mmCIF file of C-alpha atoms in Angstrom:
data_model
loop_
_atom_site.group_PDB
_atom_site.id
_atom_site.type_symbol
_atom_site.label_atom_id
_atom_site.label_comp_id
_atom_site.label_asym_id
_atom_site.label_seq_id
_atom_site.Cartn_x
_atom_site.Cartn_y
_atom_site.Cartn_z
ATOM 1 C CA MET M 1 0.000 0.000 0.000
ATOM 2 C CA GLU M 2 1.606 3.232 -1.124
ATOM 3 C CA GLN M 3 -1.206 5.725 -0.625
ATOM 4 C CA ASP M 4 -1.804 7.991 2.340
ATOM 5 C CA SER M 5 -3.724 6.726 5.318
ATOM 6 C CA PHE M 6 -7.347 7.279 4.462
ATOM 7 C CA TRP M 7 -10.502 8.827 5.646
ATOM 8 C CA GLN M 8 -13.933 8.564 7.047
ATOM 9 C CA GLY M 9 -16.052 10.646 4.702
ATOM 10 C CA PRO M 10 -15.686 11.068 0.929
ATOM 11 C CA GLN M 11 -15.042 14.809 1.067
ATOM 12 C CA THR M 12 -12.649 14.853 4.034
ATOM 13 C CA HIS M 13 -9.640 13.356 2.274
ATOM 14 C CA PRO M 14 -7.201 16.114 1.237
ATOM 15 C CA HIS M 15 -6.974 14.810 -2.347
ATOM 16 C CA PHE M 16 -10.678 14.180 -2.976
ATOM 17 C CA HIS M 17 -11.443 17.527 -4.632
ATOM 18 C CA GLN M 18 -8.189 17.478 -6.617
ATOM 19 C CA LEU M 19 -9.051 14.050 -7.968
ATOM 20 C CA CYS M 20 -12.630 15.070 -8.821
ATOM 21 C CA HIS M 21 -11.383 18.171 -10.618
ATOM 22 C CA ALA M 22 -8.955 16.124 -12.747
ATOM 23 C CA LEU M 23 -11.684 13.611 -13.602
ATOM 24 C CA TYR M 24 -14.166 16.358 -14.526
ATOM 25 C CA GLU M 25 -11.623 18.085 -16.737
ATOM 26 C CA ARG M 26 -10.840 14.884 -18.600
ATOM 27 C CA GLU M 27 -14.450 13.776 -19.032
ATOM 28 C CA VAL M 28 -15.629 17.204 -20.217
ATOM 29 C CA ASP M 29 -12.826 17.230 -22.804
ATOM 30 C CA LYS M 30 -14.042 13.857 -24.079
ATOM 31 C CA LEU M 31 -17.664 14.961 -24.220
ATOM 32 C CA SER M 32 -16.773 18.160 -26.059
ATOM 33 C CA ALA M 33 -15.110 16.086 -28.802
ATOM 34 C CA LEU M 34 -18.173 13.896 -29.439
ATOM 35 C CA PRO M 35 -20.192 14.458 -32.618
ATOM 36 C CA ILE M 36 -23.554 15.918 -31.648
ATOM 37 C CA GLU M 37 -26.557 14.714 -33.632
ATOM 38 C CA SER M 38 -28.944 15.112 -30.740
ATOM 39 C CA ALA M 39 -28.644 16.887 -27.394
ATOM 40 C CA ALA M 40 -30.399 14.068 -25.514
ATOM 41 C CA PRO M 41 -27.436 11.617 -25.258
ATOM 42 C CA LEU M 42 -25.097 14.408 -24.149
ATOM 43 C CA GLN M 43 -27.608 15.630 -21.569
ATOM 44 C CA SER M 44 -27.925 12.092 -20.229
ATOM 45 C CA LYS M 45 -24.143 11.736 -19.883
ATOM 46 C CA LEU M 46 -23.830 15.101 -18.157
ATOM 47 C CA LYS M 47 -26.662 14.263 -15.778
ATOM 48 C CA SER M 48 -24.888 11.146 -14.476
ATOM 49 C CA LEU M 49 -21.345 12.519 -14.644
ATOM 50 C CA SER M 50 -21.294 13.983 -11.136
ATOM 51 C CA HIS M 51 -22.398 10.668 -9.601
ATOM 52 C CA TYR M 52 -19.809 8.569 -11.427
ATOM 53 C CA ILE M 53 -16.953 10.975 -10.789
ATOM 54 C CA SER M 54 -17.704 11.190 -7.072
ATOM 55 C CA ARG M 55 -18.064 7.413 -6.877
ATOM 56 C CA THR M 56 -14.798 6.862 -8.750
ATOM 57 C CA ALA M 57 -12.837 9.350 -6.635
ATOM 58 C CA HIS M 58 -14.209 7.815 -3.449
ATOM 59 C CA ALA M 59 -13.280 4.306 -4.588
ATOM 60 C CA LEU M 60 -9.771 5.271 -5.735
ATOM 61 C CA LEU M 61 -8.937 6.908 -2.428
ATOM 62 C CA ASN M 62 -10.362 4.110 -0.312
ATOM 63 C CA VAL M 63 -8.850 1.059 -2.034
ATOM 64 C CA ASP M 64 -5.984 -1.031 -0.663
ATOM 65 C CA ALA M 65 -3.701 -1.548 -3.675
ATOM 66 C CA PRO M 66 0.061 -2.012 -4.241
ATOM 67 C CA ILE M 67 0.172 0.881 -6.679
ATOM 68 C CA THR M 68 0.553 4.652 -6.394
ATOM 69 C CA ILE M 69 -2.397 6.932 -7.043
ATOM 70 C CA ASP M 70 -1.697 10.034 -9.117
ATOM 71 C CA CYS M 71 -4.366 12.522 -8.011
ATOM 72 C CA GLN M 72 -3.191 15.274 -10.323
ATOM 73 C CA ASN M 73 -3.767 13.111 -13.404
ATOM 74 C CA ALA M 74 -6.635 11.042 -11.948
ATOM 75 C CA GLY M 75 -5.138 7.589 -12.291
ATOM 76 C CA TRP M 76 -2.608 5.031 -11.170
ATOM 77 C CA SER M 77 1.138 5.190 -11.631
ATOM 78 C CA ALA M 78 3.544 2.243 -11.763
ATOM 79 C CA ARG M 79 6.890 1.533 -13.384
ATOM 80 C CA GLN M 80 6.419 0.529 -17.007
ATOM 81 C CA ALA M 81 7.977 -2.653 -18.400
ATOM 82 C CA ALA M 82 10.083 -2.488 -21.543
ATOM 83 C CA LYS M 83 7.377 -4.373 -23.456
ATOM 84 C CA ALA M 84 3.893 -5.739 -22.864
ATOM 85 C CA PRO M 85 4.170 -8.379 -20.083
ATOM 86 C CA ILE M 86 2.418 -11.186 -21.945
ATOM 87 C CA ASP M 87 5.220 -13.406 -23.273
ATOM 88 C CA ASP M 88 5.035 -15.842 -20.356
ATOM 89 C CA GLN M 89 1.323 -16.557 -20.905
ATOM 90 C CA THR M 90 0.544 -19.484 -23.193
ATOM 91 C CA ASP M 91 -2.968 -20.184 -24.436
ATOM 92 C CA ALA M 92 -3.005 -23.485 -22.537
ATOM 93 C CA GLN M 93 -2.113 -21.750 -19.245
ATOM 94 C CA ILE M 94 -4.736 -19.070 -19.755
ATOM 95 C CA SER M 95 -7.394 -21.635 -20.630
ATOM 96 C CA LYS M 96 -6.558 -23.786 -17.588
ATOM 97 C CA TRP M 97 -6.802 -20.805 -15.235
ATOM 98 C CA TYR M 98 -10.238 -19.776 -16.472
ATOM 99 C CA GLN M 99 -11.613 -23.312 -16.501
ATOM 100 C CA GLY M 100 -10.487 -23.934 -12.933
ATOM 101 C CA LYS M 101 -12.656 -23.850 -9.840
ATOM 102 C CA HIS M 102 -14.004 -20.768 -8.067
ATOM 103 C CA LEU M 103 -14.319 -18.517 -11.121
ATOM 104 C CA CYS M 104 -17.000 -15.948 -10.293
ATOM 105 C CA LEU M 105 -19.131 -13.289 -11.921
ATOM 106 C CA GLY M 106 -17.846 -9.745 -11.597
ATOM 107 C CA LEU M 107 -14.218 -10.853 -11.545
ATOM 108 C CA VAL M 108 -11.851 -8.199 -12.928
ATOM 109 C CA VAL M 109 -9.584 -9.592 -15.653
ATOM 110 C CA PRO M 110 -6.919 -8.244 -18.041
ATOM 111 C CA VAL M 111 -7.443 -8.268 -21.805
ATOM 112 C CA TYR M 112 -4.732 -7.658 -24.403
ATOM 113 C CA HIS M 113 -5.537 -5.471 -27.407
ATOM 114 C CA GLN M 114 -3.470 -4.176 -30.305
ATOM 115 C CA GLN M 115 -4.757 -1.430 -32.575
ATOM 116 C CA GLN M 116 -2.742 0.343 -35.265
ATOM 117 C CA GLY M 117 0.386 -1.249 -33.853
ATOM 118 C CA ILE M 118 -0.219 0.083 -30.332
ATOM 119 C CA GLU M 119 -0.360 -2.586 -27.621
ATOM 120 C CA ARG M 120 -2.284 -2.190 -24.395
ATOM 121 C CA ILE M 121 -3.764 -4.300 -21.607
ATOM 122 C CA VAL M 122 -7.343 -3.308 -20.774
ATOM 123 C CA LEU M 123 -9.352 -4.037 -17.637
ATOM 124 C CA ASP M 124 -12.610 -5.939 -18.110
ATOM 125 C CA CYS M 125 -14.937 -8.027 -15.948
ATOM 126 C CA ILE M 126 -16.735 -11.347 -16.346
ATOM 127 C CA ASP M 127 -20.513 -11.140 -16.682
ATOM 128 C CA LYS M 128 -21.349 -14.683 -17.858
ATOM 129 C CA ILE M 129 -19.805 -18.113 -17.227
ATOM 130 C CA ASP M 130 -20.713 -21.387 -18.943
ATOM 131 C CA LEU M 131 -18.038 -23.950 -18.066
ATOM 132 C CA GLU M 132 -19.973 -26.800 -19.715
ATOM 133 C CA LYS M 133 -19.571 -25.049 -23.060
ATOM 134 C CA GLY M 134 -16.106 -23.786 -22.159
ATOM 135 C CA MET M 135 -17.211 -20.172 -22.550
ATOM 136 C CA ILE M 136 -17.067 -16.941 -20.591
ATOM 137 C CA ARG M 137 -18.253 -13.479 -21.594
ATOM 138 C CA CYS M 138 -16.688 -10.209 -20.553
ATOM 139 C CA ASN M 139 -18.653 -6.993 -20.245
ATOM 140 C CA PHE M 140 -16.496 -4.887 -22.586
ATOM 141 C CA SER M 141 -14.511 -7.204 -24.866
ATOM 142 C CA GLY M 142 -17.084 -9.946 -25.489
ATOM 143 C CA ARG M 143 -17.071 -13.744 -25.494
ATOM 144 C CA TYR M 144 -14.191 -16.239 -25.269
ATOM 145 C CA THR M 145 -14.351 -19.996 -25.920
ATOM 146 C CA PHE M 146 -11.873 -22.481 -24.437
ATOM 147 C CA SER M 147 -13.136 -25.842 -25.691
ATOM 148 C CA GLU M 148 -10.774 -26.018 -28.661
ATOM 149 C CA VAL M 149 -7.793 -24.138 -27.259
ATOM 150 C CA SER M 150 -4.482 -25.826 -27.881
ATOM 151 C CA GLU M 151 -0.872 -24.736 -27.604
ATOM 152 C CA GLY M 152 0.000 -22.278 -30.345
ATOM 153 C CA LYS M 153 -3.552 -21.177 -31.040
ATOM 154 C CA VAL M 154 -4.160 -17.576 -30.036
ATOM 155 C CA LEU M 155 -7.021 -17.181 -27.565
ATOM 156 C CA THR M 156 -8.571 -14.193 -29.338
ATOM 157 C CA ASN M 157 -12.228 -13.345 -29.875
ATOM 158 C CA ASN M 158 -13.910 -11.880 -32.950
ATOM 159 C CA HIS M 159 -13.276 -8.322 -31.759
ATOM 160 C CA GLY M 160 -9.505 -8.748 -31.645
ATOM 161 C CA PHE M 161 -9.184 -8.981 -27.851
ATOM 162 C CA ARG M 162 -7.072 -11.678 -26.209
ATOM 163 C CA LEU M 163 -7.981 -12.764 -22.700
ATOM 164 C CA LEU M 164 -5.043 -12.920 -20.276
ATOM 165 C CA LYS M 165 -4.454 -14.587 -16.938
ATOM 166 C CA PRO M 166 -4.472 -12.022 -14.126
ATOM 167 C CA ASN M 167 -1.152 -11.563 -12.348
ATOM 168 C CA ARG M 168 0.642 -8.654 -10.754
ATOM 169 C CA LYS M 169 2.444 -7.609 -13.965
ATOM 170 C CA THR M 170 -0.593 -7.568 -16.237
ATOM 171 C CA MET M 171 -2.817 -5.868 -13.663
ATOM 172 C CA LEU M 172 -0.285 -3.136 -12.868
ATOM 173 C CA ALA M 173 0.160 -2.447 -16.591
ATOM 174 C CA ALA M 174 -3.607 -2.316 -17.152
ATOM 175 C CA CYS M 175 -4.272 -0.054 -14.156
ATOM 176 C CA SER M 176 -1.532 2.353 -15.235
ATOM 177 C CA GLY M 177 -2.630 2.571 -18.883
ATOM 178 C CA HIS M 178 0.753 1.426 -20.171
ATOM 179 C CA ARG M 179 1.176 1.278 -23.963
ATOM 180 C CA TRP M 180 3.845 0.054 -26.353
ATOM 181 C CA VAL M 181 4.740 0.081 -30.021
ATOM 182 C CA GLY M 182 7.077 -2.855 -30.563
ATOM 183 C CA LYS M 183 9.832 -2.420 -27.988
ATOM 184 C CA GLN M 184 9.142 1.276 -27.516
ATOM 185 C CA LYS M 185 7.227 2.647 -24.533
ATOM 186 C CA LEU M 186 4.499 5.191 -25.179
ATOM 187 C CA GLN M 187 2.980 7.774 -22.876
ATOM 188 C CA PRO M 188 0.423 5.985 -20.644
ATOM 189 C CA GLN M 189 -3.195 6.363 -21.674
ATOM 190 C CA PRO M 190 -5.632 7.697 -19.040
ATOM 191 C CA LEU M 191 -8.199 5.103 -18.048
ATOM 192 C CA GLU M 192 -11.893 5.486 -18.779
ATOM 193 C CA LEU M 193 -14.158 5.864 -15.733
ATOM 194 C CA ARG M 194 -15.270 2.282 -16.359
ATOM 195 C CA GLU M 195 -11.712 0.987 -16.035
ATOM 196 C CA LEU M 196 -10.912 3.195 -13.051
ATOM 197 C CA LEU M 197 -13.870 1.741 -11.169
ATOM 198 C CA LEU M 198 -12.807 -1.787 -12.117
ATOM 199 C CA SER M 199 -9.291 -1.078 -10.876
ATOM 200 C CA THR M 200 -10.696 -0.459 -7.395
ATOM 201 C CA GLN M 201 -12.380 -3.885 -7.370
ATOM 202 C CA ILE M 202 -9.232 -5.960 -7.901
ATOM 203 C CA ASN M 203 -8.377 -8.388 -5.119
ATOM 204 C CA TRP M 204 -4.579 -8.101 -5.185
ATOM 205 C CA GLN M 205 -4.185 -10.949 -2.694
ATOM 206 C CA ASN M 206 -6.189 -13.425 -4.769
ATOM 207 C CA PHE M 207 -7.068 -12.593 -8.374
ATOM 208 C CA LYS M 208 -9.836 -15.222 -8.397
ATOM 209 C CA LYS M 209 -11.796 -13.436 -5.694
ATOM 210 C CA VAL M 210 -13.901 -10.293 -6.017
#
């Protein structure tokens, strides 16, 4: 645990308002860049923004995690590896981990994605499990099937996401928004509110527990 000792009420922590301000600034920038065909979707997003930002700031400041919180930039900060930490994960190992016992709904998991040559590990969560069919579905990246997984076959779904086995390296990289192009590190990408909330639900002592 590298954060300060924490608080009793959401607005009493010295960094709460700083964190909320950074989150508001980032989210408003995103909303201002959206194409506007109708005011209704934007109004809906703005109406719920205060709730989600307050909830996210509260969760970030109250979580017990082995990672440093960066209140100024509204996110997590950890040392970045030279390349994406996925080389030690074979498809057979990943499949075995997810088909094991005690897998539960709501579990936060890491997902690898590469787009336009940029590699990143994204946080997602499991919302459906069907072990008889060898299938799980994640809320953001979609469905994965394990029944025909064999060594050398990439465990990737139709949307180009590859499910990974949670471990300290993959979770730290995902929480910190680390990115790579080949062997070159890129500036970390700020997490969406969805991912920030998921990052506060990780059980760092046991990745199979929520």
